[in-house]
């Protein structure tokens, strides 16, 4: 298991993976397109199994949240504190944080072909994709990804934050233990019903923080009686607090286009991206899916591919509880085709990808997802009817309960959300400690 998590040159999500939980989703409604998505089922969560993409949210993303305590000046110190950027220093970058960040300096194979094609098409080179400020927005262009991969080793949040603290006497990490329900008494969260290797156990605490990801956190809240009243009643769950959990989720829709560029061996799955003025991110994945996940080789149909991802989608999905049984997965619907404008932008991105690939592709794109599901328990101000937690990550209507993971993002970020979620955890720790 340790090798699956630390190997930053592979995505440990293939059929043989023992560190993920799998869910079914419906990507589009017309026609219906189904897909399987995965979430990390290991200490460190999905941050322990991702491709190493560690781009920050843009300042415009943060200002768009419009939340007290979450301005760019509020969050930048936390972005700095969580990282040790080996390529850049100065006031925008950290050099003492636990997560190592570095970029690939020289490209070959698929990535080199893509970068060359993008620059020939007139896109400029961006030195630092984490270099945006409120006074200077990054232009469209191609650049090397900041990666939380250090010499082939993935440095996820579990490895970065928990492992160094494992010897502390006030920390106990229970592995192979699943929370099934939050215990509530008199409007306060007082504990959790869990099941572990030895059977059922009950944990009690005066402060409870859910950070199980956008899917599991939403399910856990609803099973515990915190969610949309009609949904809870239909699932047979008594309603304790009527909250809009899972009602307007967000993700980055992605069209995938295979290309015949040469694959690259011994490198991370993604090394560079192209951003466009209309909010697209074109991603040259360095190998086929099989090679990235299972180290397979020799399959001529398993080729590198371009991902065309829409980073500011209008479409909204939902997570719906269908049973009070924690072992029954919720229904997940991405509803990517619910906004016609999104489909049109993706179509234009697909045409750009084909132009960049030139004669290297003759196939059509297929619908996929970036697996960046978020916003299922979004953060908002008092009185916001769409919010589940307040600007200090406290669940509305419940004492002693916080949510700190991708669930709380008020809007999806214009970059992959991993670095922003880690930042939010670092920021929220101050709130929880202060209560």
Short mmCIF file of C-alpha atoms in Angstrom, two decimals:
data_model
loop_
_atom_site.label_atom_id
_atom_site.label_comp_id
_atom_site.label_asym_id
_atom_site.label_seq_id
_atom_site.Cartn_x
_atom_site.Cartn_y
_atom_site.Cartn_z
CA UNK A 1 0.00 0.00 0.00
CA UNK A 2 2.81 2.44 0.86
CA UNK A 3 4.35 2.00 -2.58
CA UNK A 4 1.04 2.76 -4.31
CA UNK A 5 0.73 6.05 -2.44
CA UNK A 6 4.28 7.33 -2.74
CA UNK A 7 4.91 6.48 -6.41
CA UNK A 8 4.26 9.84 -8.03
CA UNK A 9 4.78 8.42 -11.52
CA UNK A 10 1.60 6.34 -11.33
CA UNK A 11 -2.04 6.93 -10.44
CA UNK A 12 -2.89 4.11 -8.00
CA UNK A 13 -6.48 3.87 -9.17
CA UNK A 14 -6.40 0.84 -11.47
CA UNK A 15 -8.29 -2.41 -11.02
CA UNK A 16 -5.71 -3.79 -8.58
CA UNK A 17 -5.69 -0.70 -6.34
CA UNK A 18 -6.32 -1.23 -2.64
CA UNK A 19 -6.35 2.48 -1.76
CA UNK A 20 -9.49 3.78 -3.48
CA UNK A 21 -13.23 3.63 -3.16
CA UNK A 22 -15.21 3.52 -6.39
CA UNK A 23 -18.46 5.29 -7.18
CA UNK A 24 -20.75 5.33 -10.20
CA UNK A 25 -21.87 8.63 -11.68
CA UNK A 26 -23.94 9.91 -14.57
CA UNK A 27 -21.89 12.41 -16.57
CA UNK A 28 -24.60 13.55 -18.98
CA UNK A 29 -28.34 13.13 -19.32
CA UNK A 30 -28.83 13.38 -23.11
CA UNK A 31 -27.70 10.82 -23.95
CA UNK A 32 -27.06 9.16 -20.63
CA UNK A 33 -23.34 8.58 -20.15
CA UNK A 34 -22.18 6.66 -17.09
CA UNK A 35 -18.69 6.66 -15.60
CA UNK A 36 -16.80 5.37 -12.60
CA UNK A 37 -15.00 7.79 -10.33
CA UNK A 38 -12.63 7.06 -7.47
CA UNK A 39 -11.73 8.63 -4.16
CA UNK A 40 -8.76 7.93 -1.95
CA UNK A 41 -9.63 5.47 0.81
CA UNK A 42 -6.41 5.86 2.75
CA UNK A 43 -4.81 8.28 5.21
CA UNK A 44 -4.41 11.48 3.22
CA UNK A 45 -7.52 10.87 1.11
CA UNK A 46 -7.51 11.69 -2.59
CA UNK A 47 -4.43 13.85 -2.08
CA UNK A 48 -2.52 10.59 -1.57
CA UNK A 49 -3.46 9.17 -4.98
CA UNK A 50 -3.69 12.11 -7.38
CA UNK A 51 -1.43 13.04 -10.26
CA UNK A 52 0.56 15.64 -8.34
CA UNK A 53 -1.11 18.71 -9.85
CA UNK A 54 -0.56 21.51 -7.29
CA UNK A 55 -1.75 24.75 -8.91
CA UNK A 56 -3.33 27.33 -6.63
CA UNK A 57 -6.70 28.92 -7.17
CA UNK A 58 -6.43 32.25 -8.96
CA UNK A 59 -6.90 35.47 -6.98
CA UNK A 60 -10.06 36.07 -9.02
CA UNK A 61 -11.43 32.74 -7.78
CA UNK A 62 -10.87 33.72 -4.16
CA UNK A 63 -12.33 37.22 -4.56
CA UNK A 64 -15.36 35.66 -6.23
CA UNK A 65 -16.14 33.81 -3.01
CA UNK A 66 -16.87 37.14 -1.36
CA UNK A 67 -16.37 35.76 2.14
CA UNK A 68 -15.04 37.55 5.17
CA UNK A 69 -11.74 35.99 6.22
CA UNK A 70 -11.09 34.54 2.76
CA UNK A 71 -9.59 37.40 0.79
CA UNK A 72 -6.37 36.89 -1.19
CA UNK A 73 -4.45 38.61 1.61
CA UNK A 74 -6.01 36.12 4.05
CA UNK A 75 -5.21 32.97 2.08
CA UNK A 76 -1.82 33.76 0.52
CA UNK A 77 0.09 33.23 3.81
CA UNK A 78 -1.42 29.75 4.00
CA UNK A 79 -0.52 28.91 0.40
CA UNK A 80 3.02 29.96 1.32
CA UNK A 81 3.12 28.05 4.61
CA UNK A 82 2.08 24.70 3.14
CA UNK A 83 4.75 24.58 0.43
CA UNK A 84 8.45 24.25 -0.13
CA UNK A 85 8.79 25.48 -3.70
CA UNK A 86 12.13 24.36 -5.09
CA UNK A 87 11.88 26.48 -8.24
CA UNK A 88 10.71 29.93 -7.09
CA UNK A 89 11.20 32.11 -4.04
CA UNK A 90 10.10 35.63 -3.20
CA UNK A 91 6.94 36.96 -1.56
CA UNK A 92 4.57 34.58 -3.40
CA UNK A 93 6.28 31.32 -2.52
CA UNK A 94 7.16 29.27 0.52
CA UNK A 95 10.44 27.55 1.22
CA UNK A 96 9.80 25.90 4.58
CA UNK A 97 6.43 24.15 4.20
CA UNK A 98 5.90 20.38 4.37
CA UNK A 99 4.73 19.87 0.77
CA UNK A 100 7.54 19.90 -1.77
CA UNK A 101 6.61 21.64 -5.01
CA UNK A 102 8.71 21.46 -8.17
CA UNK A 103 8.30 21.55 -11.94
CA UNK A 104 9.72 19.47 -14.75
CA UNK A 105 12.51 21.46 -16.41
CA UNK A 106 12.92 19.50 -19.66
CA UNK A 107 10.23 17.73 -21.63
CA UNK A 108 10.31 14.90 -24.13
CA UNK A 109 7.78 12.61 -25.77
CA UNK A 110 4.16 13.69 -25.68
CA UNK A 111 4.74 16.73 -23.47
CA UNK A 112 7.50 18.09 -25.68
CA UNK A 113 5.33 17.65 -28.78
CA UNK A 114 2.45 19.43 -27.10
CA UNK A 115 4.48 22.37 -25.78
CA UNK A 116 6.06 22.85 -29.18
CA UNK A 117 2.66 22.76 -30.91
CA UNK A 118 1.18 25.25 -28.46
CA UNK A 119 4.02 27.71 -28.90
CA UNK A 120 3.87 27.36 -32.67
CA UNK A 121 0.17 28.19 -32.41
CA UNK A 122 1.10 31.50 -30.78
CA UNK A 123 0.70 30.72 -27.08
CA UNK A 124 3.38 32.20 -24.87
CA UNK A 125 5.33 30.42 -22.14
CA UNK A 126 4.26 31.02 -18.53
CA UNK A 127 7.16 30.61 -16.14
CA UNK A 128 5.13 30.24 -12.94
CA UNK A 129 1.52 29.02 -12.96
CA UNK A 130 1.37 29.91 -9.25
CA UNK A 131 2.58 33.44 -9.89
CA UNK A 132 -0.72 35.29 -10.23
CA UNK A 133 -1.60 38.23 -7.95
CA UNK A 134 -4.67 40.46 -7.65
CA UNK A 135 -2.75 43.14 -9.55
CA UNK A 136 -1.35 40.83 -12.23
CA UNK A 137 -3.50 38.11 -13.75
CA UNK A 138 -1.74 35.32 -15.58
CA UNK A 139 -2.26 35.45 -19.34
CA UNK A 140 -3.33 32.50 -21.42
CA UNK A 141 -0.39 30.30 -22.29
CA UNK A 142 1.48 27.07 -21.71
CA UNK A 143 3.60 26.30 -18.68
CA UNK A 144 5.08 23.59 -16.50
CA UNK A 145 2.78 22.35 -13.75
CA UNK A 146 3.70 22.85 -10.12
CA UNK A 147 3.78 19.26 -8.84
CA UNK A 148 3.76 17.88 -5.31
CA UNK A 149 6.10 15.17 -6.57
CA UNK A 150 9.70 15.20 -5.40
CA UNK A 151 12.08 13.01 -7.45
CA UNK A 152 9.29 10.57 -8.23
CA UNK A 153 7.75 10.54 -4.74
CA UNK A 154 4.27 11.92 -4.20
CA UNK A 155 4.16 14.24 -1.17
CA UNK A 156 0.50 14.25 -0.19
CA UNK A 157 -1.08 15.84 2.87
CA UNK A 158 -0.97 12.65 4.92
CA UNK A 159 2.75 12.26 4.36
CA UNK A 160 3.38 15.99 4.78
CA UNK A 161 1.32 16.79 7.87
CA UNK A 162 0.30 13.61 9.72
CA UNK A 163 3.40 11.46 9.38
CA UNK A 164 5.74 13.98 11.08
CA UNK A 165 3.23 14.32 13.93
CA UNK A 166 2.62 10.58 14.39
CA UNK A 167 4.65 10.36 17.61
CA UNK A 168 2.72 13.10 19.42
CA UNK A 169 0.98 11.80 22.54
CA UNK A 170 -2.20 13.73 21.72
CA UNK A 171 -2.62 12.16 18.26
CA UNK A 172 -4.17 8.78 17.53
CA UNK A 173 -4.69 7.69 13.93
CA UNK A 174 -7.20 4.86 13.54
CA UNK A 175 -6.63 3.12 10.24
CA UNK A 176 -9.10 0.68 8.68
CA UNK A 177 -11.86 2.52 10.51
CA UNK A 178 -14.94 3.99 8.86
CA UNK A 179 -17.31 6.55 10.33
CA UNK A 180 -20.90 5.53 9.73
CA UNK A 181 -22.82 8.32 11.46
CA UNK A 182 -22.29 11.48 13.49
CA UNK A 183 -23.90 11.31 16.93
CA UNK A 184 -26.10 14.29 17.73
CA UNK A 185 -27.50 15.38 21.09
CA UNK A 186 -29.52 18.53 21.62
CA UNK A 187 -28.29 20.24 18.47
CA UNK A 188 -24.67 19.38 19.11
CA UNK A 189 -22.34 16.86 17.48
CA UNK A 190 -20.94 14.74 20.31
CA UNK A 191 -19.33 11.74 18.66
CA UNK A 192 -19.23 9.27 15.82
CA UNK A 193 -20.42 5.72 15.32
CA UNK A 194 -17.62 3.84 13.60
CA UNK A 195 -16.68 0.35 12.51
CA UNK A 196 -13.11 -0.88 12.64
CA UNK A 197 -11.11 -4.06 12.46
CA UNK A 198 -12.53 -5.26 15.79
CA UNK A 199 -16.13 -4.22 15.12
CA UNK A 200 -18.32 -1.31 16.12
CA UNK A 201 -16.82 1.50 18.20
CA UNK A 202 -18.05 4.87 19.41
CA UNK A 203 -15.78 7.91 19.50
CA UNK A 204 -16.68 11.04 21.46
CA UNK A 205 -15.25 14.55 21.20
CA UNK A 206 -16.05 18.17 21.91
CA UNK A 207 -14.95 19.15 18.38
CA UNK A 208 -15.62 17.06 15.30
CA UNK A 209 -14.20 17.89 11.88
CA UNK A 210 -15.36 16.07 8.76
CA UNK A 211 -12.75 15.88 6.01
CA UNK A 212 -13.79 12.79 4.08
CA UNK A 213 -14.17 14.45 0.68
CA UNK A 214 -17.06 15.88 -1.28
CA UNK A 215 -18.87 12.56 -1.68
CA UNK A 216 -18.37 10.85 1.67
CA UNK A 217 -18.83 14.05 3.69
CA UNK A 218 -22.12 14.80 1.95
CA UNK A 219 -23.34 11.25 2.55
CA UNK A 220 -22.25 11.31 6.18
CA UNK A 221 -23.97 14.63 6.85
CA UNK A 222 -27.21 13.41 5.31
CA UNK A 223 -27.18 10.03 7.06
CA UNK A 224 -26.72 11.96 10.31
CA UNK A 225 -29.88 14.01 9.65
CA UNK A 226 -28.26 17.13 8.18
CA UNK A 227 -29.41 17.72 4.63
CA UNK A 228 -32.33 18.55 2.32
CA UNK A 229 -35.49 17.59 4.18
CA UNK A 230 -37.31 15.95 1.21
CA UNK A 231 -34.23 13.87 0.33
CA UNK A 232 -33.70 12.73 3.92
CA UNK A 233 -37.34 11.79 4.41
CA UNK A 234 -37.38 9.79 1.18
CA UNK A 235 -34.32 7.88 2.39
CA UNK A 236 -35.87 7.20 5.80
CA UNK A 237 -33.58 9.55 7.76
CA UNK A 238 -35.06 11.79 10.50
CA UNK A 239 -34.44 15.44 9.64
CA UNK A 240 -32.44 17.29 12.31
CA UNK A 241 -31.38 20.34 10.28
CA UNK A 242 -32.65 21.15 6.79
CA UNK A 243 -29.49 22.05 4.84
CA UNK A 244 -28.72 22.13 1.07
CA UNK A 245 -26.17 19.32 1.19
CA UNK A 246 -25.31 17.90 -2.23
CA UNK A 247 -27.73 20.09 -4.15
CA UNK A 248 -25.35 21.99 -6.45
CA UNK A 249 -22.06 20.17 -6.83
CA UNK A 250 -19.31 21.23 -9.23
CA UNK A 251 -16.59 19.51 -11.20
CA UNK A 252 -14.43 20.12 -14.26
CA UNK A 253 -15.92 18.40 -17.32
CA UNK A 254 -13.26 16.97 -19.59
CA UNK A 255 -13.19 15.66 -23.15
CA UNK A 256 -10.43 13.15 -23.83
CA UNK A 257 -8.73 12.80 -27.20
CA UNK A 258 -6.17 10.01 -27.88
CA UNK A 259 -3.06 11.07 -29.81
CA UNK A 260 -0.24 9.17 -31.48
CA UNK A 261 2.56 11.24 -29.97
CA UNK A 262 5.21 9.07 -28.29
CA UNK A 263 4.50 8.21 -24.66
CA UNK A 264 6.95 9.26 -21.99
CA UNK A 265 8.26 6.76 -19.47
CA UNK A 266 9.34 7.45 -15.90
CA UNK A 267 7.62 10.83 -15.57
CA UNK A 268 4.47 12.08 -13.81
CA UNK A 269 1.14 11.64 -15.63
CA UNK A 270 0.92 15.36 -16.40
CA UNK A 271 3.83 17.81 -16.68
CA UNK A 272 2.46 20.90 -18.46
CA UNK A 273 -0.85 22.52 -19.38
CA UNK A 274 -2.16 25.11 -21.79
CA UNK A 275 -4.72 27.63 -20.52
CA UNK A 276 -6.92 29.56 -22.95
CA UNK A 277 -8.75 32.89 -22.66
CA UNK A 278 -12.15 31.15 -22.56
CA UNK A 279 -11.40 29.12 -19.44
CA UNK A 280 -10.16 25.87 -20.92
CA UNK A 281 -7.20 23.84 -19.78
CA UNK A 282 -5.63 21.53 -22.37
CA UNK A 283 -3.68 18.71 -20.72
CA UNK A 284 -1.14 16.45 -22.48
CA UNK A 285 -1.23 13.23 -20.46
CA UNK A 286 2.14 11.58 -20.84
CA UNK A 287 0.94 8.01 -21.36
CA UNK A 288 -2.18 5.94 -21.86
CA UNK A 289 -4.53 5.31 -18.97
CA UNK A 290 -3.38 1.73 -18.55
CA UNK A 291 0.28 2.73 -18.33
CA UNK A 292 -0.52 5.52 -15.86
CA UNK A 293 -2.52 3.30 -13.53
CA UNK A 294 -1.30 -0.27 -13.90
CA UNK A 295 2.15 0.00 -15.53
CA UNK A 296 0.91 -1.97 -18.51
CA UNK A 297 2.73 -1.70 -21.81
CA UNK A 298 2.44 -3.04 -25.30
CA UNK A 299 -1.24 -2.22 -25.87
CA UNK A 300 -1.34 -0.16 -29.09
CA UNK A 301 -4.75 1.27 -28.21
CA UNK A 302 -3.46 2.59 -24.86
CA UNK A 303 -1.90 5.82 -26.07
CA UNK A 304 -1.18 9.28 -24.69
CA UNK A 305 -4.14 11.61 -24.81
CA UNK A 306 -5.12 15.24 -24.58
CA UNK A 307 -7.65 16.29 -21.98
CA UNK A 308 -9.83 19.32 -22.73
CA UNK A 309 -11.16 20.54 -19.38
CA UNK A 310 -13.58 23.41 -18.77
CA UNK A 311 -12.35 25.17 -15.64
CA UNK A 312 -15.25 27.55 -15.00
CA UNK A 313 -18.32 25.44 -15.82
CA UNK A 314 -21.87 26.64 -15.38
CA UNK A 315 -23.31 23.15 -14.99
CA UNK A 316 -24.21 21.91 -11.53
CA UNK A 317 -24.62 18.35 -10.36
CA UNK A 318 -26.02 16.69 -7.27
CA UNK A 319 -25.42 13.99 -4.72
CA UNK A 320 -28.62 12.36 -3.49
CA UNK A 321 -28.95 10.10 -0.47
CA UNK A 322 -31.06 7.04 -1.29
CA UNK A 323 -30.69 4.98 1.89
CA UNK A 324 -30.05 5.41 5.58
CA UNK A 325 -27.58 2.52 5.27
CA UNK A 326 -24.00 3.93 5.11
CA UNK A 327 -22.98 0.99 2.92
CA UNK A 328 -25.36 2.07 0.15
CA UNK A 329 -23.66 4.63 -2.04
CA UNK A 330 -25.47 7.88 -2.83
CA UNK A 331 -26.61 8.66 -6.35
CA UNK A 332 -24.11 10.99 -8.07
CA UNK A 333 -25.06 13.04 -11.12
CA UNK A 334 -22.61 15.42 -12.75
CA UNK A 335 -25.16 16.73 -15.30
CA UNK A 336 -22.37 18.12 -17.48
CA UNK A 337 -24.71 18.75 -20.42
CA UNK A 338 -27.19 20.78 -18.37
CA UNK A 339 -25.57 24.04 -19.53
CA UNK A 340 -25.48 24.38 -23.30
CA UNK A 341 -22.80 27.07 -23.12
CA UNK A 342 -20.42 24.60 -21.44
CA UNK A 343 -20.81 22.12 -24.27
CA UNK A 344 -20.07 24.79 -26.85
CA UNK A 345 -16.85 25.85 -25.10
CA UNK A 346 -15.77 22.22 -24.79
CA UNK A 347 -16.45 21.76 -28.49
CA UNK A 348 -14.22 24.72 -29.31
CA UNK A 349 -11.52 23.29 -27.05
CA UNK A 350 -11.77 19.96 -28.83
CA UNK A 351 -11.16 21.71 -32.15
CA UNK A 352 -8.12 23.47 -30.66
CA UNK A 353 -6.78 20.15 -29.36
CA UNK A 354 -7.14 18.58 -32.79
CA UNK A 355 -5.32 21.50 -34.37
CA UNK A 356 -2.48 21.16 -31.88
CA UNK A 357 -2.25 17.42 -32.47
CA UNK A 358 -2.44 17.92 -36.25
CA UNK A 359 -2.15 14.56 -38.02
CA UNK A 360 -1.46 12.82 -34.70
CA UNK A 361 -5.13 12.06 -34.12
CA UNK A 362 -8.04 10.92 -36.21
CA UNK A 363 -10.35 9.90 -33.39
CA UNK A 364 -13.22 11.69 -31.74
CA UNK A 365 -13.20 12.89 -28.16
CA UNK A 366 -15.14 11.15 -25.40
CA UNK A 367 -16.78 12.61 -22.30
CA UNK A 368 -14.87 12.22 -19.05
CA UNK A 369 -14.41 14.06 -15.78
CA UNK A 370 -11.44 15.60 -14.04
CA UNK A 371 -12.63 13.97 -10.79
CA UNK A 372 -12.54 17.31 -8.97
CA UNK A 373 -15.99 17.03 -7.41
CA UNK A 374 -16.57 19.78 -4.84
CA UNK A 375 -19.15 22.15 -3.39
CA UNK A 376 -21.43 19.54 -1.82
CA UNK A 377 -21.41 21.39 1.53
CA UNK A 378 -20.44 24.83 0.37
CA UNK A 379 -19.23 27.65 2.57
CA UNK A 380 -21.19 30.89 2.72
CA UNK A 381 -22.25 33.83 4.83
CA UNK A 382 -25.05 33.80 7.36
CA UNK A 383 -28.36 33.85 5.54
CA UNK A 384 -27.00 32.32 2.33
CA UNK A 385 -29.65 29.73 1.36
CA UNK A 386 -27.09 27.69 -0.62
CA UNK A 387 -24.57 27.41 2.22
CA UNK A 388 -24.03 24.45 4.54
CA UNK A 389 -21.13 25.85 6.57
CA UNK A 390 -20.28 29.41 7.60
CA UNK A 391 -17.08 31.30 6.81
CA UNK A 392 -15.35 29.52 9.70
CA UNK A 393 -16.33 26.10 8.31
CA UNK A 394 -18.91 25.48 11.07
CA UNK A 395 -22.01 23.57 10.03
CA UNK A 396 -25.07 25.79 10.28
CA UNK A 397 -27.51 24.79 13.01
CA UNK A 398 -25.10 22.41 14.75
CA UNK A 399 -22.61 23.08 17.53
CA UNK A 400 -19.23 21.40 17.62
CA UNK A 401 -19.17 20.31 13.96
CA UNK A 402 -16.92 21.59 11.15
CA UNK A 403 -16.36 20.52 7.54
CA UNK A 404 -12.94 21.07 5.97
CA UNK A 405 -12.44 19.47 2.55
CA UNK A 406 -13.45 20.04 -1.06
CA UNK A 407 -17.10 20.02 0.01
CA UNK A 408 -16.86 23.59 1.26
CA UNK A 409 -15.56 25.34 -1.88
CA UNK A 410 -18.11 28.07 -2.71
CA UNK A 411 -17.20 27.88 -6.40
CA UNK A 412 -14.94 25.55 -8.32
CA UNK A 413 -11.44 26.90 -8.81
CA UNK A 414 -9.96 27.81 -12.21
CA UNK A 415 -7.20 25.31 -11.51
CA UNK A 416 -7.34 21.81 -10.07
CA UNK A 417 -8.52 22.17 -6.46
CA UNK A 418 -5.93 20.14 -4.54
CA UNK A 419 -3.61 22.97 -3.47
CA UNK A 420 -6.59 25.15 -2.57
CA UNK A 421 -8.12 22.44 -0.40
CA UNK A 422 -4.83 21.95 1.46
CA UNK A 423 -4.67 25.72 1.95
CA UNK A 424 -8.23 25.73 3.28
CA UNK A 425 -7.33 23.03 5.79
CA UNK A 426 -4.36 25.06 6.99
CA UNK A 427 -6.56 28.16 7.26
CA UNK A 428 -9.42 26.37 9.00
CA UNK A 429 -7.12 24.91 11.66
CA UNK A 430 -6.92 28.40 13.13
CA UNK A 431 -10.70 28.66 13.33
CA UNK A 432 -11.12 25.26 14.95
CA UNK A 433 -8.37 25.82 17.49
CA UNK A 434 -9.91 29.15 18.48
CA UNK A 435 -13.51 27.85 18.36
#
